Amino acid sequence: MSNAEDFGPAVPDTTPAGTRLPRLWLLRHGETEWSREGNYTGLTDIPLTDAGEAQAVAAKEKIGAVDFDLVLSSPLIRARRTAELVGYPDPQILPHAHEWDYGDNEGRKSTQVRAENPGYLIWNDGVPNGETLDQVAERADRIISLVQAGCGTPMDRSPDTAPVEKVLLVAHGHFLRILAARWLGLPAEQGRHFVLGTAAVCTLGWDKHTPAIVRWNY
């Protein structure tokens, strides 16, 4: 099986200094009881199911032998445990990498919400008493800026050390879909087009200095 390093341009996109432009791997957390049942799961801090833990272990093979310069995680236990199971027990925690705050929809089945509100789509209609789509996108933009800022260095390294080129972010379905849209320079609502399964991996990178999706939902 080819690993994630086998994909991408034959000639890497580089900065004027000759360093490779940073790439961002996305990993959605494994299954939880609520994700299995189709419930909105935002800030509620629930653990992985046994199946979710097995999915996370399997994701380690999907990532392959990538030697990440920096591993980031949402603060929520389902993401942190997923990071641990793929081999990164001590990721850098980003408080703003949490899932969409679903407000009054938190914990409710999406089918129930749609039954009560025919035609409801979170991408169009938002959530009552929760975050707006723009607020979620602003959090995603902060992470993109961190990764793209001149091949910056992690906060615990000296600026004189090698630049960060390969970053892994372990987080959540809606949040990562929005982040992918924003990486491409698209409006956040275009994240609706990027289906993302539990414990799925994606790679964001470049094509001739244009932000691009290298692989998605594998």
mmCIF file with all atom_site columns, N, CA and C in Angstrom, residues 91-158:
data_model
loop_
_atom_site.group_PDB
_atom_site.id
_atom_site.type_symbol
_atom_site.label_atom_id
_atom_site.label_alt_id
_atom_site.label_comp_id
_atom_site.label_asym_id
_atom_site.label_entity_id
_atom_site.label_seq_id
_atom_site.pdbx_PDB_ins_code
_atom_site.Cartn_x
_atom_site.Cartn_y
_atom_site.Cartn_z
_atom_site.occupancy
_atom_site.B_iso_or_equiv
_atom_site.pdbx_formal_charge
_atom_site.auth_seq_id
_atom_site.auth_comp_id
_atom_site.auth_asym_id
_atom_site.auth_atom_id
_atom_site.pdbx_PDB_model_num
ATOM 1   N N  . PRO A 1 91  ? 0.087   15.706 21.418 1.00 0.00 ? 91  PRO A N  1
ATOM 2   C CA . PRO A 1 91  ? -0.018  16.728 20.382 1.00 0.00 ? 91  PRO A CA 1
ATOM 3   C C  . PRO A 1 91  ? -0.102  18.117 20.991 1.00 0.00 ? 91  PRO A C  1
ATOM 4   N N  . GLN A 1 92  ? 0.174   19.125 20.173 1.00 0.00 ? 92  GLN A N  1
ATOM 5   C CA . GLN A 1 92  ? -0.036  20.505 20.618 1.00 0.00 ? 92  GLN A CA 1
ATOM 6   C C  . GLN A 1 92  ? -1.535  20.789 20.548 1.00 0.00 ? 92  GLN A C  1
ATOM 7   N N  . ILE A 1 93  ? -2.137  21.163 21.660 1.00 0.00 ? 93  ILE A N  1
ATOM 8   C CA . ILE A 1 93  ? -3.578  21.386 21.728 1.00 0.00 ? 93  ILE A CA 1
ATOM 9   C C  . ILE A 1 93  ? -3.909  22.804 21.269 1.00 0.00 ? 93  ILE A C  1
ATOM 10  N N  . LEU A 1 94  ? -4.831  22.885 20.315 1.00 0.00 ? 94  LEU A N  1
ATOM 11  C CA . LEU A 1 94  ? -5.311  24.179 19.840 1.00 0.00 ? 94  LEU A CA 1
ATOM 12  C C  . LEU A 1 94  ? -6.742  24.373 20.337 1.00 0.00 ? 94  LEU A C  1
ATOM 13  N N  . PRO A 1 95  ? -6.962  25.252 21.304 1.00 0.00 ? 95  PRO A N  1
ATOM 14  C CA . PRO A 1 95  ? -8.316  25.421 21.845 1.00 0.00 ? 95  PRO A CA 1
ATOM 15  C C  . PRO A 1 95  ? -9.347  25.796 20.790 1.00 0.00 ? 95  PRO A C  1
ATOM 16  N N  . HIS A 1 96  ? -8.921  26.475 19.715 1.00 0.00 ? 96  HIS A N  1
ATOM 17  C CA . HIS A 1 96  ? -9.874  26.915 18.698 1.00 0.00 ? 96  HIS A CA 1
ATOM 18  C C  . HIS A 1 96  ? -10.076 25.892 17.585 1.00 0.00 ? 96  HIS A C  1
ATOM 19  N N  . ALA A 1 97  ? -9.580  24.646 17.768 1.00 0.00 ? 97  ALA A N  1
ATOM 20  C CA . ALA A 1 97  ? -9.779  23.590 16.770 1.00 0.00 ? 97  ALA A CA 1
ATOM 21  C C  . ALA A 1 97  ? -10.947 22.681 17.131 1.00 0.00 ? 97  ALA A C  1
ATOM 22  N N  . HIS A 1 98  ? -11.814 23.127 18.033 1.00 0.00 ? 98  HIS A N  1
ATOM 23  C CA . HIS A 1 98  ? -12.966 22.304 18.423 1.00 0.00 ? 98  HIS A CA 1
ATOM 24  C C  . HIS A 1 98  ? -14.019 22.290 17.317 1.00 0.00 ? 98  HIS A C  1
ATOM 25  N N  . GLU A 1 99  ? -14.991 21.421 17.470 1.00 0.00 ? 99  GLU A N  1
ATOM 26  C CA . GLU A 1 99  ? -16.072 21.306 16.496 1.00 0.00 ? 99  GLU A CA 1
ATOM 27  C C  . GLU A 1 99  ? -17.001 22.513 16.574 1.00 0.00 ? 99  GLU A C  1
ATOM 28  N N  . TRP A 1 100 ? -17.806 22.678 15.563 1.00 0.00 ? 100 TRP A N  1
ATOM 29  C CA . TRP A 1 100 ? -18.849 23.697 15.516 1.00 0.00 ? 100 TRP A CA 1
ATOM 30  C C  . TRP A 1 100 ? -19.667 23.625 16.811 1.00 0.00 ? 100 TRP A C  1
ATOM 31  N N  . ASP A 1 101 ? -19.907 24.769 17.431 1.00 0.00 ? 101 ASP A N  1
ATOM 32  C CA . ASP A 1 101 ? -20.800 24.845 18.583 1.00 0.00 ? 101 ASP A CA 1
ATOM 33  C C  . ASP A 1 101 ? -22.224 24.855 18.040 1.00 0.00 ? 101 ASP A C  1
ATOM 34  N N  . TYR A 1 102 ? -22.925 23.722 18.219 1.00 0.00 ? 102 TYR A N  1
ATOM 35  C CA . TYR A 1 102 ? -24.242 23.551 17.611 1.00 0.00 ? 102 TYR A CA 1
ATOM 36  C C  . TYR A 1 102 ? -25.381 24.159 18.412 1.00 0.00 ? 102 TYR A C  1
ATOM 37  N N  . GLY A 1 103 ? -25.070 24.812 19.523 1.00 0.00 ? 103 GLY A N  1
ATOM 38  C CA . GLY A 1 103 ? -26.106 25.519 20.268 1.00 0.00 ? 103 GLY A CA 1
ATOM 39  C C  . GLY A 1 103 ? -27.238 24.600 20.697 1.00 0.00 ? 103 GLY A C  1
ATOM 40  N N  . ASP A 1 104 ? -28.473 25.006 20.385 1.00 0.00 ? 104 ASP A N  1
ATOM 41  C CA . ASP A 1 104 ? -29.649 24.238 20.809 1.00 0.00 ? 104 ASP A CA 1
ATOM 42  C C  . ASP A 1 104 ? -29.767 22.895 20.102 1.00 0.00 ? 104 ASP A C  1
ATOM 43  N N  . ASN A 1 105 ? -29.018 22.696 19.024 1.00 0.00 ? 105 ASN A N  1
ATOM 44  C CA . ASN A 1 105 ? -29.066 21.412 18.320 1.00 0.00 ? 105 ASN A CA 1
ATOM 45  C C  . ASN A 1 105 ? -28.137 20.363 18.940 1.00 0.00 ? 105 ASN A C  1
ATOM 46  N N  . GLU A 1 106 ? -27.314 20.768 19.873 1.00 0.00 ? 106 GLU A N  1
ATOM 47  C CA . GLU A 1 106 ? -26.336 19.847 20.458 1.00 0.00 ? 106 GLU A CA 1
ATOM 48  C C  . GLU A 1 106 ? -27.032 18.605 21.026 1.00 0.00 ? 106 GLU A C  1
ATOM 49  N N  . GLY A 1 107 ? -26.527 17.430 20.618 1.00 0.00 ? 107 GLY A N  1
ATOM 50  C CA . GLY A 1 107 ? -27.049 16.172 21.119 1.00 0.00 ? 107 GLY A CA 1
ATOM 51  C C  . GLY A 1 107 ? -28.310 15.677 20.442 1.00 0.00 ? 107 GLY A C  1
ATOM 52  N N  . ARG A 1 108 ? -28.906 16.502 19.602 1.00 0.00 ? 108 ARG A N  1
ATOM 53  C CA . ARG A 1 108 ? -30.140 16.109 18.915 1.00 0.00 ? 108 ARG A CA 1
ATOM 54  C C  . ARG A 1 108 ? -29.806 15.379 17.623 1.00 0.00 ? 108 ARG A C  1
ATOM 55  N N  . LYS A 1 109 ? -30.669 14.471 17.217 1.00 0.00 ? 109 LYS A N  1
ATOM 56  C CA . LYS A 1 109 ? -30.483 13.773 15.952 1.00 0.00 ? 109 LYS A CA 1
ATOM 57  C C  . LYS A 1 109 ? -30.732 14.739 14.795 1.00 0.00 ? 109 LYS A C  1
ATOM 58  N N  . SER A 1 110 ? -29.882 14.662 13.800 1.00 0.00 ? 110 SER A N  1
ATOM 59  C CA . SER A 1 110 ? -30.057 15.544 12.648 1.00 0.00 ? 110 SER A CA 1
ATOM 60  C C  . SER A 1 110 ? -31.378 15.258 11.939 1.00 0.00 ? 110 SER A C  1
ATOM 61  N N  . THR A 1 111 ? -31.819 14.000 11.929 1.00 0.00 ? 111 THR A N  1
ATOM 62  C CA . THR A 1 111 ? -33.093 13.662 11.290 1.00 0.00 ? 111 THR A CA 1
ATOM 63  C C  . THR A 1 111 ? -34.268 14.320 12.019 1.00 0.00 ? 111 THR A C  1
ATOM 64  N N  . GLN A 1 112 ? -34.175 14.428 13.352 1.00 0.00 ? 112 GLN A N  1
ATOM 65  C CA . GLN A 1 112 ? -35.237 15.071 14.119 1.00 0.00 ? 112 GLN A CA 1
ATOM 66  C C  . GLN A 1 112 ? -35.289 16.559 13.828 1.00 0.00 ? 112 GLN A C  1
ATOM 67  N N  . VAL A 1 113 ? -34.096 17.185 13.748 1.00 0.00 ? 113 VAL A N  1
ATOM 68  C CA . VAL A 1 113 ? -34.046 18.622 13.456 1.00 0.00 ? 113 VAL A CA 1
ATOM 69  C C  . VAL A 1 113 ? -34.648 18.900 12.088 1.00 0.00 ? 113 VAL A C  1
ATOM 70  N N  . ARG A 1 114 ? -34.328 18.055 11.107 1.00 0.00 ? 114 ARG A N  1
ATOM 71  C CA . ARG A 1 114 ? -34.874 18.272 9.759  1.00 0.00 ? 114 ARG A CA 1
ATOM 72  C C  . ARG A 1 114 ? -36.371 17.993 9.698  1.00 0.00 ? 114 ARG A C  1
ATOM 73  N N  . ALA A 1 115 ? -36.837 17.023 10.499 1.00 0.00 ? 115 ALA A N  1
ATOM 74  C CA . ALA A 1 115 ? -38.274 16.743 10.525 1.00 0.00 ? 115 ALA A CA 1
ATOM 75  C C  . ALA A 1 115 ? -39.056 17.935 11.067 1.00 0.00 ? 115 ALA A C  1
ATOM 76  N N  . GLU A 1 116 ? -38.471 18.625 12.041 1.00 0.00 ? 116 GLU A N  1
ATOM 77  C CA . GLU A 1 116 ? -39.126 19.784 12.634 1.00 0.00 ? 116 GLU A CA 1
ATOM 78  C C  . GLU A 1 116 ? -38.974 21.035 11.770 1.00 0.00 ? 116 GLU A C  1
ATOM 79  N N  . ASN A 1 117 ? -37.963 21.021 10.911 1.00 0.00 ? 117 ASN A N  1
ATOM 80  C CA . ASN A 1 117 ? -37.671 22.190 10.070 1.00 0.00 ? 117 ASN A CA 1
ATOM 81  C C  . ASN A 1 117 ? -37.425 21.705 8.646  1.00 0.00 ? 117 ASN A C  1
ATOM 82  N N  . PRO A 1 118 ? -38.492 21.407 7.892  1.00 0.00 ? 118 PRO A N  1
ATOM 83  C CA . PRO A 1 118 ? -38.317 20.865 6.537  1.00 0.00 ? 118 PRO A CA 1
ATOM 84  C C  . PRO A 1 118 ? -37.415 21.753 5.681  1.00 0.00 ? 118 PRO A C  1
ATOM 85  N N  . GLY A 1 119 ? -36.474 21.096 5.007  1.00 0.00 ? 119 GLY A N  1
ATOM 86  C CA . GLY A 1 119 ? -35.536 21.832 4.168  1.00 0.00 ? 119 GLY A CA 1
ATOM 87  C C  . GLY A 1 119 ? -34.330 22.364 4.904  1.00 0.00 ? 119 GLY A C  1
ATOM 88  N N  . TYR A 1 120 ? -34.257 22.080 6.209  1.00 0.00 ? 120 TYR A N  1
ATOM 89  C CA . TYR A 1 120 ? -33.146 22.610 7.002  1.00 0.00 ? 120 TYR A CA 1
ATOM 90  C C  . TYR A 1 120 ? -31.807 22.071 6.529  1.00 0.00 ? 120 TYR A C  1
ATOM 91  N N  . LEU A 1 121 ? -30.847 22.963 6.355  1.00 0.00 ? 121 LEU A N  1
ATOM 92  C CA . LEU A 1 121 ? -29.450 22.617 6.087  1.00 0.00 ? 121 LEU A CA 1
ATOM 93  C C  . LEU A 1 121 ? -28.580 23.505 6.960  1.00 0.00 ? 121 LEU A C  1
ATOM 94  N N  . ILE A 1 122 ? -27.711 22.891 7.723  1.00 0.00 ? 122 ILE A N  1
ATOM 95  C CA . ILE A 1 122 ? -26.873 23.677 8.630  1.00 0.00 ? 122 ILE A CA 1
ATOM 96  C C  . ILE A 1 122 ? -26.044 24.699 7.872  1.00 0.00 ? 122 ILE A C  1
ATOM 97  N N  . TRP A 1 123 ? -25.638 24.353 6.634  1.00 0.00 ? 123 TRP A N  1
ATOM 98  C CA . TRP A 1 123 ? -24.788 25.253 5.852  1.00 0.00 ? 123 TRP A CA 1
ATOM 99  C C  . TRP A 1 123 ? -25.533 26.523 5.447  1.00 0.00 ? 123 TRP A C  1
ATOM 100 N N  . ASN A 1 124 ? -26.849 26.424 5.300  1.00 0.00 ? 124 ASN A N  1
ATOM 101 C CA . ASN A 1 124 ? -27.653 27.594 4.929  1.00 0.00 ? 124 ASN A CA 1
ATOM 102 C C  . ASN A 1 124 ? -28.283 28.273 6.135  1.00 0.00 ? 124 ASN A C  1
ATOM 103 N N  . ASP A 1 125 ? -28.733 27.460 7.079  1.00 0.00 ? 125 ASP A N  1
ATOM 104 C CA . ASP A 1 125 ? -29.607 27.959 8.134  1.00 0.00 ? 125 ASP A CA 1
ATOM 105 C C  . ASP A 1 125 ? -28.929 28.169 9.478  1.00 0.00 ? 125 ASP A C  1
ATOM 106 N N  . GLY A 1 126 ? -27.685 27.665 9.615  1.00 0.00 ? 126 GLY A N  1
ATOM 107 C CA . GLY A 1 126 ? -26.985 27.855 10.868 1.00 0.00 ? 126 GLY A CA 1
ATOM 108 C C  . GLY A 1 126 ? -27.603 27.054 12.001 1.00 0.00 ? 126 GLY A C  1
ATOM 109 N N  . VAL A 1 127 ? -27.272 27.449 13.230 1.00 0.00 ? 127 VAL A N  1
ATOM 110 C CA . VAL A 1 127 ? -27.788 26.753 14.420 1.00 0.00 ? 127 VAL A CA 1
ATOM 111 C C  . VAL A 1 127 ? -28.292 27.789 15.418 1.00 0.00 ? 127 VAL A C  1
ATOM 112 N N  . PRO A 1 128 ? -29.387 27.467 16.112 1.00 0.00 ? 128 PRO A N  1
ATOM 113 C CA . PRO A 1 128 ? -29.910 28.417 17.109 1.00 0.00 ? 128 PRO A CA 1
ATOM 114 C C  . PRO A 1 128 ? -29.016 28.464 18.350 1.00 0.00 ? 128 PRO A C  1
ATOM 115 N N  . ASN A 1 129 ? -28.640 29.670 18.723 1.00 0.00 ? 129 ASN A N  1
ATOM 116 C CA . ASN A 1 129 ? -27.861 29.902 19.944 1.00 0.00 ? 129 ASN A CA 1
ATOM 117 C C  . ASN A 1 129 ? -26.514 29.191 19.948 1.00 0.00 ? 129 ASN A C  1
ATOM 118 N N  . GLY A 1 130 ? -25.937 29.041 18.771 1.00 0.00 ? 130 GLY A N  1
ATOM 119 C CA . GLY A 1 130 ? -24.602 28.458 18.647 1.00 0.00 ? 130 GLY A CA 1
ATOM 120 C C  . GLY A 1 130 ? -23.711 29.364 17.815 1.00 0.00 ? 130 GLY A C  1
ATOM 121 N N  . GLU A 1 131 ? -22.646 28.793 17.288 1.00 0.00 ? 131 GLU A N  1
ATOM 122 C CA . GLU A 1 131 ? -21.746 29.568 16.441 1.00 0.00 ? 131 GLU A CA 1
ATOM 123 C C  . GLU A 1 131 ? -22.337 29.790 15.061 1.00 0.00 ? 131 GLU A C  1
ATOM 124 N N  . THR A 1 132 ? -22.016 30.926 14.471 1.00 0.00 ? 132 THR A N  1
ATOM 125 C CA . THR A 1 132 ? -22.340 31.138 13.070 1.00 0.00 ? 132 THR A CA 1
ATOM 126 C C  . THR A 1 132 ? -21.277 30.458 12.213 1.00 0.00 ? 132 THR A C  1
ATOM 127 N N  . LEU A 1 133 ? -21.614 30.240 10.955 1.00 0.00 ? 133 LEU A N  1
ATOM 128 C CA . LEU A 1 133 ? -20.656 29.658 10.027 1.00 0.00 ? 133 LEU A CA 1
ATOM 129 C C  . LEU A 1 133 ? -19.419 30.542 9.924  1.00 0.00 ? 133 LEU A C  1
ATOM 130 N N  . ASP A 1 134 ? -19.608 31.847 9.917  1.00 0.00 ? 134 ASP A N  1
ATOM 131 C CA . ASP A 1 134 ? -18.471 32.761 9.828  1.00 0.00 ? 134 ASP A CA 1
ATOM 132 C C  . ASP A 1 134 ? -17.557 32.633 11.044 1.00 0.00 ? 134 ASP A C  1
ATOM 133 N N  . GLN A 1 135 ? -18.124 32.402 12.204 1.00 0.00 ? 135 GLN A N  1
ATOM 134 C CA . GLN A 1 135 ? -17.298 32.245 13.402 1.00 0.00 ? 135 GLN A CA 1
ATOM 135 C C  . GLN A 1 135 ? -16.461 30.965 13.331 1.00 0.00 ? 135 GLN A C  1
ATOM 136 N N  . VAL A 1 136 ? -17.047 29.888 12.812 1.00 0.00 ? 136 VAL A N  1
ATOM 137 C CA . VAL A 1 136 ? -16.286 28.655 12.653 1.00 0.00 ? 136 VAL A CA 1
ATOM 138 C C  . VAL A 1 136 ? -15.179 28.865 11.617 1.00 0.00 ? 136 VAL A C  1
ATOM 139 N N  . ALA A 1 137 ? -15.511 29.548 10.532 1.00 0.00 ? 137 ALA A N  1
ATOM 140 C CA . ALA A 1 137 ? -14.521 29.801 9.487  1.00 0.00 ? 137 ALA A CA 1
ATOM 141 C C  . ALA A 1 137 ? -13.364 30.651 10.003 1.00 0.00 ? 137 ALA A C  1
ATOM 142 N N  . GLU A 1 138 ? -13.659 31.587 10.897 1.00 0.00 ? 138 GLU A N  1
ATOM 143 C CA . GLU A 1 138 ? -12.589 32.415 11.457 1.00 0.00 ? 138 GLU A CA 1
ATOM 144 C C  . GLU A 1 138 ? -11.614 31.562 12.252 1.00 0.00 ? 138 GLU A C  1
ATOM 145 N N  . ARG A 1 139 ? -12.124 30.577 12.973 1.00 0.00 ? 139 ARG A N  1
ATOM 146 C CA . ARG A 1 139 ? -11.231 29.681 13.712 1.00 0.00 ? 139 ARG A CA 1
ATOM 147 C C  . ARG A 1 139 ? -10.386 28.841 12.753 1.00 0.00 ? 139 ARG A C  1
ATOM 148 N N  . ALA A 1 140 ? -11.009 28.373 11.671 1.00 0.00 ? 140 ALA A N  1
ATOM 149 C CA . ALA A 1 140 ? -10.264 27.597 10.680 1.00 0.00 ? 140 ALA A CA 1
ATOM 150 C C  . ALA A 1 140 ? -9.181  28.450 10.029 1.00 0.00 ? 140 ALA A C  1
ATOM 151 N N  . ASP A 1 141 ? -9.509  29.704 9.726  1.00 0.00 ? 141 ASP A N  1
ATOM 152 C CA . ASP A 1 141 ? -8.531  30.609 9.101  1.00 0.00 ? 141 ASP A CA 1
ATOM 153 C C  . ASP A 1 141 ? -7.315  30.826 9.997  1.00 0.00 ? 141 ASP A C  1
ATOM 154 N N  . ARG A 1 142 ? -7.531  30.838 11.293 1.00 0.00 ? 142 ARG A N  1
ATOM 155 C CA . ARG A 1 142 ? -6.404  31.015 12.226 1.00 0.00 ? 142 ARG A CA 1
ATOM 156 C C  . ARG A 1 142 ? -5.423  29.856 12.104 1.00 0.00 ? 142 ARG A C  1
ATOM 157 N N  . ILE A 1 143 ? -5.937  28.657 11.954 1.00 0.00 ? 143 ILE A N  1
ATOM 158 C CA . ILE A 1 143 ? -5.055  27.495 11.821 1.00 0.00 ? 143 ILE A CA 1
ATOM 159 C C  . ILE A 1 143 ? -4.348  27.510 10.476 1.00 0.00 ? 143 ILE A C  1
ATOM 160 N N  . ILE A 1 144 ? -5.068  27.863 9.430  1.00 0.00 ? 144 ILE A N  1
ATOM 161 C CA . ILE A 1 144 ? -4.432  27.955 8.111  1.00 0.00 ? 144 ILE A CA 1
ATOM 162 C C  . ILE A 1 144 ? -3.311  28.981 8.128  1.00 0.00 ? 144 ILE A C  1
ATOM 163 N N  . SER A 1 145 ? -3.556  30.115 8.769  1.00 0.00 ? 145 SER A N  1
ATOM 164 C CA . SER A 1 145 ? -2.509  31.137 8.865  1.00 0.00 ? 145 SER A CA 1
ATOM 165 C C  . SER A 1 145 ? -1.300  30.614 9.620  1.00 0.00 ? 145 SER A C  1
ATOM 166 N N  . LEU A 1 146 ? -1.541  29.849 10.677 1.00 0.00 ? 146 LEU A N  1
ATOM 167 C CA . LEU A 1 146 ? -0.447  29.264 11.447 1.00 0.00 ? 146 LEU A CA 1
ATOM 168 C C  . LEU A 1 146 ? 0.399   28.359 10.573 1.00 0.00 ? 146 LEU A C  1
ATOM 169 N N  . VAL A 1 147 ? -0.251  27.543 9.763  1.00 0.00 ? 147 VAL A N  1
ATOM 170 C CA . VAL A 1 147 ? 0.462   26.570 8.926  1.00 0.00 ? 147 VAL A CA 1
ATOM 171 C C  . VAL A 1 147 ? 1.152   27.255 7.749  1.00 0.00 ? 147 VAL A C  1
ATOM 172 N N  . GLN A 1 148 ? 0.471   28.216 7.128  1.00 0.00 ? 148 GLN A N  1
ATOM 173 C CA . GLN A 1 148 ? 0.977   28.810 5.904  1.00 0.00 ? 148 GLN A CA 1
ATOM 174 C C  . GLN A 1 148 ? 1.940   29.969 6.128  1.00 0.00 ? 148 GLN A C  1
ATOM 175 N N  . ALA A 1 149 ? 2.023   30.462 7.353  1.00 0.00 ? 149 ALA A N  1
ATOM 176 C CA . ALA A 1 149 ? 2.803   31.679 7.603  1.00 0.00 ? 149 ALA A CA 1
ATOM 177 C C  . ALA A 1 149 ? 4.294   31.447 7.413  1.00 0.00 ? 149 ALA A C  1
ATOM 178 N N  . GLY A 1 150 ? 4.734   31.556 6.194  1.00 0.00 ? 150 GLY A N  1
ATOM 179 C CA . GLY A 1 150 ? 6.156   31.480 5.896  1.00 0.00 ? 150 GLY A CA 1
ATOM 180 C C  . GLY A 1 150 ? 6.807   30.193 6.343  1.00 0.00 ? 150 GLY A C  1
ATOM 181 N N  . CYS A 1 151 ? 6.062   29.066 6.274  1.00 0.00 ? 151 CYS A N  1
ATOM 182 C CA . CYS A 1 151 ? 6.603   27.800 6.795  1.00 0.00 ? 151 CYS A CA 1
ATOM 183 C C  . CYS A 1 151 ? 7.079   28.012 8.223  1.00 0.00 ? 151 CYS A C  1
ATOM 184 N N  . GLY A 1 152 ? 6.230   28.590 9.047  1.00 0.00 ? 152 GLY A N  1
ATOM 185 C CA . GLY A 1 152 ? 6.604   28.955 10.410 1.00 0.00 ? 152 GLY A CA 1
ATOM 186 C C  . GLY A 1 152 ? 7.044   27.786 11.248 1.00 0.00 ? 152 GLY A C  1
ATOM 187 N N  . THR A 1 153 ? 7.511   28.061 12.436 1.00 0.00 ? 153 THR A N  1
ATOM 188 C CA . THR A 1 153 ? 7.994   27.017 13.329 1.00 0.00 ? 153 THR A CA 1
ATOM 189 C C  . THR A 1 153 ? 7.024   26.849 14.485 1.00 0.00 ? 153 THR A C  1
ATOM 190 N N  . PRO A 1 154 ? 6.942   25.656 15.064 1.00 0.00 ? 154 PRO A N  1
ATOM 191 C CA . PRO A 1 154 ? 6.067   25.474 16.221 1.00 0.00 ? 154 PRO A CA 1
ATOM 192 C C  . PRO A 1 154 ? 6.519   26.337 17.391 1.00 0.00 ? 154 PRO A C  1
ATOM 193 N N  . MET A 1 155 ? 5.602   26.609 18.273 1.00 0.00 ? 155 MET A N  1
ATOM 194 C CA . MET A 1 155 ? 5.871   27.572 19.341 1.00 0.00 ? 155 MET A CA 1
ATOM 195 C C  . MET A 1 155 ? 6.969   27.135 20.297 1.00 0.00 ? 155 MET A C  1
ATOM 196 N N  . ASP A 1 156 ? 7.224   25.813 20.352 1.00 0.00 ? 156 ASP A N  1
ATOM 197 C CA . ASP A 1 156 ? 8.238   25.351 21.294 1.00 0.00 ? 156 ASP A CA 1
ATOM 198 C C  . ASP A 1 156 ? 9.590   25.120 20.637 1.00 0.00 ? 156 ASP A C  1
ATOM 199 N N  . ARG A 1 157 ? 9.796   25.659 19.427 1.00 0.00 ? 157 ARG A N  1
ATOM 200 C CA . ARG A 1 157 ? 11.082  25.533 18.764 1.00 0.00 ? 157 ARG A CA 1
ATOM 201 C C  . ARG A 1 157 ? 11.689  26.909 18.494 1.00 0.00 ? 157 ARG A C  1
ATOM 202 N N  . SER A 1 158 ? 12.986  26.949 18.376 1.00 0.00 ? 158 SER A N  1
ATOM 203 C CA . SER A 1 158 ? 13.663  28.184 18.027 1.00 0.00 ? 158 SER A CA 1
ATOM 204 C C  . SER A 1 158 ? 13.398  28.520 16.564 1.00 0.00 ? 158 SER A C  1
#
